[in-house]
Short mmCIF file of C-alpha atoms in Angstrom, two decimals:
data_model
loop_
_atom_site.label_atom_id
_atom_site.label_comp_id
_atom_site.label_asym_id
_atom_site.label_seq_id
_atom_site.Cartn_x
_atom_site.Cartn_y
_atom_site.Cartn_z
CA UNK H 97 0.00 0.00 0.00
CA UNK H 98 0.93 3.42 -0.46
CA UNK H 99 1.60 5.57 2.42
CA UNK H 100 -1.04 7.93 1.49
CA UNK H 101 -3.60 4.95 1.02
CA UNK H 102 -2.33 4.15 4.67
CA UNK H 103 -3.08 8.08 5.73
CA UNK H 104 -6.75 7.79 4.16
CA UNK H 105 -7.14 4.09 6.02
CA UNK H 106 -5.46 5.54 9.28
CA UNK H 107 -7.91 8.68 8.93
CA UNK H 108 -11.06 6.52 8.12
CA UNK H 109 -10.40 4.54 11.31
CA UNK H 110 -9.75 7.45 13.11
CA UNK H 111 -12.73 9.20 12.00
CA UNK H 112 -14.75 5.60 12.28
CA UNK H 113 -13.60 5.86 15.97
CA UNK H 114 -14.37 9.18 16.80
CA UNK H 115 -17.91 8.72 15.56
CA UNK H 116 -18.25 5.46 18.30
CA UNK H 117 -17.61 7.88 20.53
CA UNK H 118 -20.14 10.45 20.20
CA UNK H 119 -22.61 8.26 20.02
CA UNK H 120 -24.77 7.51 23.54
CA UNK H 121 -25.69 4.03 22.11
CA UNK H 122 -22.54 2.63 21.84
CA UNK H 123 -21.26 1.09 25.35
CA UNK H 124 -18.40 4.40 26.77
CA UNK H 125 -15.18 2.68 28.43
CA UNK H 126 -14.08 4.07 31.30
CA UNK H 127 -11.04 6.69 31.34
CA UNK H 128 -8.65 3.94 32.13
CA UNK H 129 -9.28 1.77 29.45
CA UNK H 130 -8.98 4.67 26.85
CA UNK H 131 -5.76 5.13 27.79
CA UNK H 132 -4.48 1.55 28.07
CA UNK H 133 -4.99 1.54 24.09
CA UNK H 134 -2.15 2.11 22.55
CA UNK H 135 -0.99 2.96 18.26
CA UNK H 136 0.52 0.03 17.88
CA UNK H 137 3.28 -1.04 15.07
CA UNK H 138 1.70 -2.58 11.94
CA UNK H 139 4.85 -4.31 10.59
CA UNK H 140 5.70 -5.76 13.96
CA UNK H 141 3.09 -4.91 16.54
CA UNK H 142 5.71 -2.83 18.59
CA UNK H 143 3.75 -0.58 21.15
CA UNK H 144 5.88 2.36 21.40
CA UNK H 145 7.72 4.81 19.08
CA UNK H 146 5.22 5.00 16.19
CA UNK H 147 4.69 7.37 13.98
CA UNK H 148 1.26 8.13 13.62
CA UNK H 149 1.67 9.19 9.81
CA UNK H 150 3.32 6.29 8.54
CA UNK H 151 1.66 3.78 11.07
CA UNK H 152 4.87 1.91 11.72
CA UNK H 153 7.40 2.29 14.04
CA UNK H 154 11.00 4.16 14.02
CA UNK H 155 12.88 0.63 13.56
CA UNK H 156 10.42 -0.59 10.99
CA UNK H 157 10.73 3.25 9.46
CA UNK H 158 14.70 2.87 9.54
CA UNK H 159 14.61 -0.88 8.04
CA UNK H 160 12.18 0.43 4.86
CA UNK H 161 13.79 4.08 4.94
CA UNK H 162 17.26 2.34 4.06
CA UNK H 163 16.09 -0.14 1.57
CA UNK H 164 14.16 2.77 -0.26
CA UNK H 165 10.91 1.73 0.22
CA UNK H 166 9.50 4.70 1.62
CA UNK H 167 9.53 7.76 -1.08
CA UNK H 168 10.45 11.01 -0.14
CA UNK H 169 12.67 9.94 2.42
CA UNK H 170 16.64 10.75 2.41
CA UNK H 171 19.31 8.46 4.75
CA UNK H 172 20.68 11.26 6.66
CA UNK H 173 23.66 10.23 9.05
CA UNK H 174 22.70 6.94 9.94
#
């Protein structure tokens, strides 16, 4: 997929999301729950370090980054 397919998929769940929320028939979690979920990796599942726009995280980023699958993006100093 491309990464702006992912952005319109990311936004649609996003968006799909919000709308669960405003709605009074849908069951509401409690505060603590909302925050236990986390963006998760979609490459490898890892929980932290994500970036939100390219839904994967900064490893994952690096490994694709390098190999030249993501366009637009230069190898700096690394």
């Amino acid at each position: 997929m491309s990464t702006e397919a992912k952005m319109v998929e990311f936004r649609r769940h996003l968006a799909q999301m919000e709308g669960n929320k405003k709605d009074p028939a849908k069951v509401k979690m409690p505060p603590r729950q909302r925050i236990r979920i986390r963006l998760r990796c979609k490459l490898c599942g890892r929980p932290r370090a994500v970036y939100r726009k390219f839904g994967i995280c900064r490893i994952c980023f690096r490994n694709m980054a390098s190999d030249g699958l993501i366009p637009g993006v230069k190898k700096a100093s690394w």
